[in-house]
Coordinates of C-alpha atoms in Angstrom, one line a residue:
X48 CA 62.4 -9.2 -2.2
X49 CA 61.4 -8.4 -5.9
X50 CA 57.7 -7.6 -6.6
X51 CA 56.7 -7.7 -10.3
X52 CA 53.9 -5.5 -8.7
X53 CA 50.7 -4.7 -11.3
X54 CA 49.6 -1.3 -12.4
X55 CA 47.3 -0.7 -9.0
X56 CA 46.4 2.4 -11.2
X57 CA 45.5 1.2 -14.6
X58 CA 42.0 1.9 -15.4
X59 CA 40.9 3.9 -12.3
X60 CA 43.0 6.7 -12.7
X61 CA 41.2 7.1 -16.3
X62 CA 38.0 6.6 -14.8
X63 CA 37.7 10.2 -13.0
X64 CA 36.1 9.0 -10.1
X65 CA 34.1 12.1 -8.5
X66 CA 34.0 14.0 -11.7
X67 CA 31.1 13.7 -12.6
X68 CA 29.4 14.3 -10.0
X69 CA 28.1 10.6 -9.8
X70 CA 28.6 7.9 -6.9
X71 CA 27.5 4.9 -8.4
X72 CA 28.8 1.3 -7.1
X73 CA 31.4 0.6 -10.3
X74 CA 33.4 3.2 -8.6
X75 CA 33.3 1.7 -5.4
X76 CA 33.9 -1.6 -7.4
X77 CA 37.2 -0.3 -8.9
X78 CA 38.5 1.2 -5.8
X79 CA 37.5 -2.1 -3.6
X80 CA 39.7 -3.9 -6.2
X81 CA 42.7 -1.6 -6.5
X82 CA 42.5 -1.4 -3.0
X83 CA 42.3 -5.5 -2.7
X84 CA 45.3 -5.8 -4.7
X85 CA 47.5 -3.1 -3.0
X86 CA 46.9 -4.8 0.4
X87 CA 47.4 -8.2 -0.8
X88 CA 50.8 -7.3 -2.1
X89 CA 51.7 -6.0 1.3
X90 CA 50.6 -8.7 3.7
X91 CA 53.0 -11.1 1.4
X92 CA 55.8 -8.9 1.6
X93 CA 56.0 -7.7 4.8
X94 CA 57.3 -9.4 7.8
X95 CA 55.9 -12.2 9.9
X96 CA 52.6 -11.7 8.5
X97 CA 49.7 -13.8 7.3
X98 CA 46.3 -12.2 6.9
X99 CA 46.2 -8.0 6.3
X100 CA 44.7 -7.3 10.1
X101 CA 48.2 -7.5 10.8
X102 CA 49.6 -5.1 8.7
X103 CA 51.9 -3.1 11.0
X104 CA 54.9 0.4 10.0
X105 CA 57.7 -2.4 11.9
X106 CA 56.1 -5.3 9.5
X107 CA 57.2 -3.8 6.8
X108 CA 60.5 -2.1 7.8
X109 CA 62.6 -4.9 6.4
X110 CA 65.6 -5.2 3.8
X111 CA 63.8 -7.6 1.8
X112 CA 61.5 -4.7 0.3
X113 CA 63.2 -2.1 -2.0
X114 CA 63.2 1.6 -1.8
X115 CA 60.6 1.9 -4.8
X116 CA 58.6 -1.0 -4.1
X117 CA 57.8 1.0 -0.6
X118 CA 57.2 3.8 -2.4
X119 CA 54.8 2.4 -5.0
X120 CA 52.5 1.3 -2.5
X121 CA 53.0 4.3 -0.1
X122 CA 51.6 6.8 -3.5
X123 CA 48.8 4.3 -4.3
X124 CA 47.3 4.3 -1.4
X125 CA 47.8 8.1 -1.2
X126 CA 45.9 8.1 -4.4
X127 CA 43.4 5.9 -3.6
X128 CA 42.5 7.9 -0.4
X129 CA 42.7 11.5 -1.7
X130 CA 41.2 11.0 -5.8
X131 CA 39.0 8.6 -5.2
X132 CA 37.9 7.7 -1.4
X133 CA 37.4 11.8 -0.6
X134 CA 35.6 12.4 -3.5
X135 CA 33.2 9.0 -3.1
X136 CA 32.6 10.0 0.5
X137 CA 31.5 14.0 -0.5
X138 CA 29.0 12.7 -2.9
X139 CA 27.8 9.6 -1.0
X140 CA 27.2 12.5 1.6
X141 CA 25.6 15.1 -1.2
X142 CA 23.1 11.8 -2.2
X143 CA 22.4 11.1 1.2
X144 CA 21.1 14.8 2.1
X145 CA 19.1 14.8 -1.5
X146 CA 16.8 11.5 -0.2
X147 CA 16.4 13.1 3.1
X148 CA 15.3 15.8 1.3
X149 CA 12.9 13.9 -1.0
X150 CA 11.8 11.6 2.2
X151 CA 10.7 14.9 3.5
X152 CA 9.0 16.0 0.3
X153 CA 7.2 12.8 0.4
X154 CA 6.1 13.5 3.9
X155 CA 4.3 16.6 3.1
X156 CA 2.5 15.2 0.2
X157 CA 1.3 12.7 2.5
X158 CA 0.1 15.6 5.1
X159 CA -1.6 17.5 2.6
X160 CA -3.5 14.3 0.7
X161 CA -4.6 13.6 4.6
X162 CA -5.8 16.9 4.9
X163 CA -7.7 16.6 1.8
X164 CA -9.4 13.3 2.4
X165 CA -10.4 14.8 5.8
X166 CA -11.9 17.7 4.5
X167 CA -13.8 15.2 1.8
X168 CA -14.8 13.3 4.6
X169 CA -16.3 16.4 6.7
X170 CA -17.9 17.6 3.9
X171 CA -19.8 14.1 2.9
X172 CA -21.0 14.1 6.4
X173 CA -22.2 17.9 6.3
X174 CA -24.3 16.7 3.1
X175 CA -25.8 13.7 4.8
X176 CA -26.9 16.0 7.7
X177 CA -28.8 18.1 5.4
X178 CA -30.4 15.2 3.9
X179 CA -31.3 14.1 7.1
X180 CA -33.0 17.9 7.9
X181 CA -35.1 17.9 4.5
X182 CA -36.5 14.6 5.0
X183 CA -37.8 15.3 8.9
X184 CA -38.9 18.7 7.5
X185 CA -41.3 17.1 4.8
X186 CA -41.9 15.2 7.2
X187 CA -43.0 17.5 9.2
X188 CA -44.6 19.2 6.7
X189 CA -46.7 16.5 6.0
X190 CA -47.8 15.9 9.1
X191 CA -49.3 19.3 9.3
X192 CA -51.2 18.6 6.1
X193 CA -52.7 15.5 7.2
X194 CA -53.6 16.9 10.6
X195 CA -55.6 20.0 8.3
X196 CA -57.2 17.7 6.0
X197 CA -57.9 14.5 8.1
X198 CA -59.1 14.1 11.2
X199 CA -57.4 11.1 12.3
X200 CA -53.6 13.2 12.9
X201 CA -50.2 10.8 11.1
X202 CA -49.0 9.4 14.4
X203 CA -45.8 10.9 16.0
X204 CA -44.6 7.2 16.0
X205 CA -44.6 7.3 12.5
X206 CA -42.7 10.2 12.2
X207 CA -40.1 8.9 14.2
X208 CA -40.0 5.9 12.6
X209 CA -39.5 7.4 9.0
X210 CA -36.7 9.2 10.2
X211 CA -35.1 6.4 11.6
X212 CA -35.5 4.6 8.4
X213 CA -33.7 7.0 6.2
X214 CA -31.2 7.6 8.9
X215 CA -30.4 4.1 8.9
X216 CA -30.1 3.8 5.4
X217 CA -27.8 6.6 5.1
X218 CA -25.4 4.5 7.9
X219 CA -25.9 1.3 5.6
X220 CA -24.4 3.2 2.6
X221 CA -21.0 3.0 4.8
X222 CA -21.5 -0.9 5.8
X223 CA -19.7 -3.5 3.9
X224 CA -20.5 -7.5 3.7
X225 CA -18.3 -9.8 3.6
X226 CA -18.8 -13.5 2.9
X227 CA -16.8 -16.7 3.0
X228 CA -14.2 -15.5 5.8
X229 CA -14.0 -19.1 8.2
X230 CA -15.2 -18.5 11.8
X231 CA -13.1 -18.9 14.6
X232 CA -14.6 -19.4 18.4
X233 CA -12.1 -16.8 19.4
X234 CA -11.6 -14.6 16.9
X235 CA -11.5 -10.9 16.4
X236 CA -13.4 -10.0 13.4
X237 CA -11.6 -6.8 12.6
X238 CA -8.5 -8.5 12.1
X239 CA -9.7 -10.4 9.6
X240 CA -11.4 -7.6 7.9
X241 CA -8.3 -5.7 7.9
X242 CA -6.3 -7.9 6.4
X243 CA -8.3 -8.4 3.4
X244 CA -8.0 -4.6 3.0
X245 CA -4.5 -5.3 3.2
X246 CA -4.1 -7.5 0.4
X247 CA -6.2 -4.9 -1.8
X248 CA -3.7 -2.2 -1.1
X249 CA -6.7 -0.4 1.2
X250 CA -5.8 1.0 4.5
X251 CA -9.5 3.2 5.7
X252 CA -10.4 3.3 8.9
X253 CA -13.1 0.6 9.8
X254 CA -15.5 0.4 12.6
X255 CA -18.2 -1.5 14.2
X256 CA -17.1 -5.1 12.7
X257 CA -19.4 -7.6 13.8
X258 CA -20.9 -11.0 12.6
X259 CA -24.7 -10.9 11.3
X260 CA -26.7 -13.6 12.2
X261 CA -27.3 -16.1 15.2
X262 CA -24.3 -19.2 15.6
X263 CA -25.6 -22.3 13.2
X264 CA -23.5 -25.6 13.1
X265 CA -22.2 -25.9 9.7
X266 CA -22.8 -22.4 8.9
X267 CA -20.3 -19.4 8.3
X268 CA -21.7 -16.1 9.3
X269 CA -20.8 -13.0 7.3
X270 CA -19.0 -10.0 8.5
X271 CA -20.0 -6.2 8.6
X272 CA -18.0 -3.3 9.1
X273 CA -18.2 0.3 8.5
X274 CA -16.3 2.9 6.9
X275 CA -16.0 7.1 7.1
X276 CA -17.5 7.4 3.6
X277 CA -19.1 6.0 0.6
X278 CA -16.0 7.0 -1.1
X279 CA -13.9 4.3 1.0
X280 CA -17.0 1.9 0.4
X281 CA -16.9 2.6 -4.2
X282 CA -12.8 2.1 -3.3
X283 CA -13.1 -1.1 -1.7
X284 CA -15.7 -2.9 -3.7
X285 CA -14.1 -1.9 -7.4
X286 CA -11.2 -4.0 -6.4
X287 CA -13.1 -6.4 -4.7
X288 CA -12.7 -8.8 -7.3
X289 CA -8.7 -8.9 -7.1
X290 CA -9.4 -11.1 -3.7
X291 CA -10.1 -14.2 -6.5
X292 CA -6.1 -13.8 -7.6
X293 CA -5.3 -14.8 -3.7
X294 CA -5.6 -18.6 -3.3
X295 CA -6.7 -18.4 0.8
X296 CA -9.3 -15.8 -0.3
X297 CA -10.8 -17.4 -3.5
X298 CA -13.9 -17.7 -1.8
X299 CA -14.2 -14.5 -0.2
X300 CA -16.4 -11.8 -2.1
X301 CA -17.7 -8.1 -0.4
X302 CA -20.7 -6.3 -1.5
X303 CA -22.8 -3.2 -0.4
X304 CA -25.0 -3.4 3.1
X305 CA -28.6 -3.9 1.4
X306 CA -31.9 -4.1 2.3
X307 CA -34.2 -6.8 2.4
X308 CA -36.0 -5.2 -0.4
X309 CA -32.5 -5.2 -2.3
X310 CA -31.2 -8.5 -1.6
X311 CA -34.3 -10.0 -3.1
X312 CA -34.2 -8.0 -6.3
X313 CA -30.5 -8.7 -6.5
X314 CA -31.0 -12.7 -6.1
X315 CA -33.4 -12.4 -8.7
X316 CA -31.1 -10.8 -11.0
X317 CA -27.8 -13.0 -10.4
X318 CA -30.7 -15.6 -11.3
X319 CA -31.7 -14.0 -14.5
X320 CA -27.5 -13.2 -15.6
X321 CA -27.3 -16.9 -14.9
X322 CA -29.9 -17.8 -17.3
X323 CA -28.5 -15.4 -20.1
X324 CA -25.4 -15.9 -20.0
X325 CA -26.5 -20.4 -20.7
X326 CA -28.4 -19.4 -23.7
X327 CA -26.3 -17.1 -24.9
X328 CA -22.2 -18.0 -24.3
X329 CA -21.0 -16.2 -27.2
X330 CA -21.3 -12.8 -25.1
X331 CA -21.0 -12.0 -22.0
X332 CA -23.8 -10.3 -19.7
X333 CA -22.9 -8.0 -16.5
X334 CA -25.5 -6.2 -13.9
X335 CA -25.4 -2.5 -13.7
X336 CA -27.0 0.1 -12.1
X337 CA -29.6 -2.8 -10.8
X338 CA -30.1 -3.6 -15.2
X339 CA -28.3 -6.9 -16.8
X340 CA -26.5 -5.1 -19.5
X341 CA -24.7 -7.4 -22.9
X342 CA -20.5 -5.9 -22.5
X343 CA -18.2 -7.4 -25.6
X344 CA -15.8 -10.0 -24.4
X345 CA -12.3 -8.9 -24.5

């Protein structure tokens, strides 16, 4: 049997597969088709054979194939294995061991950022503990005035309740509100919380995630949770306003954990930006720092 048998070699052998010192999938492309090619030449010439898987030595120990054809295939495959395979497999391996090597970089970056964050967070709480010793020591203080001066001594009940105040408002700097999410008879609140976080890339650790309010027909509840630190709280609430680009969370919004006091000064603000920004469309009005403040459209 005569085989007008292509150049298996032509191209790869001018390739220098592996000198480089680059595995990179053309090579693998040109030896899969060299390779493709040399076996598909032998399944048709050897013996009582149809599909490669049953390539045998005896298939191809036959008269019909010449001398040269035999050993044509016999040195491509030699080549094949030894100047290109070899070399492949040493620097697929050499690759491999470098992205262990940066998967294990990576994982001490992670450590240390963790450590970091945890010593932000310890230090955060050390400062709101001191703020929590000044104020009971004014308060203190004060007492002891009042008690010289007056006659009628500040009662202890009001001491106590001071400090409960500001402790509480200290906790509410860590609380987050969120409104719109539906209400479920079932549900489990800090699900849902987390994944909103989700969708804002934001993974902190939450706590105490509760509805406010009593159960109205018709009505949707908001949600509270907590966070470690104010940071987490600034984090969350800058890219609060991303929620608007999801369509199942268009309606969804988060803001601070305020007061009484501060939701009524706030409503009357939103109210006010309302009423500026109707009389005057050409420019566009934002509240800051509790002030409505004239930014330049962009």
């Amino acid at each position: 049997m005569q085989f007008n048998s292509p150049a298996y070699l032509t191209g790869i052998d001018r390739s220098g597969i592996g000198k480089d010192g680059v595995f990179c999938a053309d090579y693998v492309n040109m030896v899969r088709n060299t390779t493709g090619r040399l076996v598909g030449d032998m399944t048709r010439g050897a013996s009582g054979v149809h599909v490669s898987s049953q390539l045998t030595a005896r298939s191809l120990n036959h008269g019909k194939l010449s001398k040269e054809q035999l050993s044509e295939w016999l040195y491509t495959a030699f080549y094949l294995l030894d100047r290109c395979c070899l070399p492949l497999m040493g620097l697929a391996a050499k690759q491999t061991t470098q992205i262990e090597q940066l998967k294990n970089d990576k994982i001490r970056d992670q450590e240390q950022i963790i450590q970091l964050q945890n010593k932000l967070i310890e230090k955060k709480d050390e400062e709101i503990k001191v703020v929590k010793d000044t104020v009971v020591s004014e308060l203190k203080s004060y007492s002891s005035v009042v008690q010289e001066s007056c006659s009628a001594a500040l009662a202890p009940q009001k001491i106590v309740s001071a400090v409960k105040q500001v402790s509480q408002e200290v906790d509410r700097s860590r609380n987050i509100i969120v409104f719109g999410v539906d209400e479920d008879q079932n549900e489990k609140p800090e699900q849902k919380v987390l994944a909103i976080l989700d969708k804002i890339e934001e993974k902190p650790q939450i706590s105490g995630c509760v509805r406010l309010g009593q159960i109205k027909p018709g009505v949707v509840r908001p949600l509270r949770f907590r966070v470690r630190s104010q940071d987490n709280v600034y984090q969350i609430l800058r890219k609060a306003s991303t929620l608007r680009n999801f369509e199942d969370l268009k309606k969804v919004f988060l803001s601070p954990d305020r007061t009484v006091e501060e939701r009524v000064s706030r409503k009357k603000l939103v109210i006010e930006l309302r009423e500026k920004r109707g009389a005057d469309p050409n420019h566009n009005y934002v509240i800051r720092k509790g002030e409505i403040v004239r930014v330049d459209k962009t």
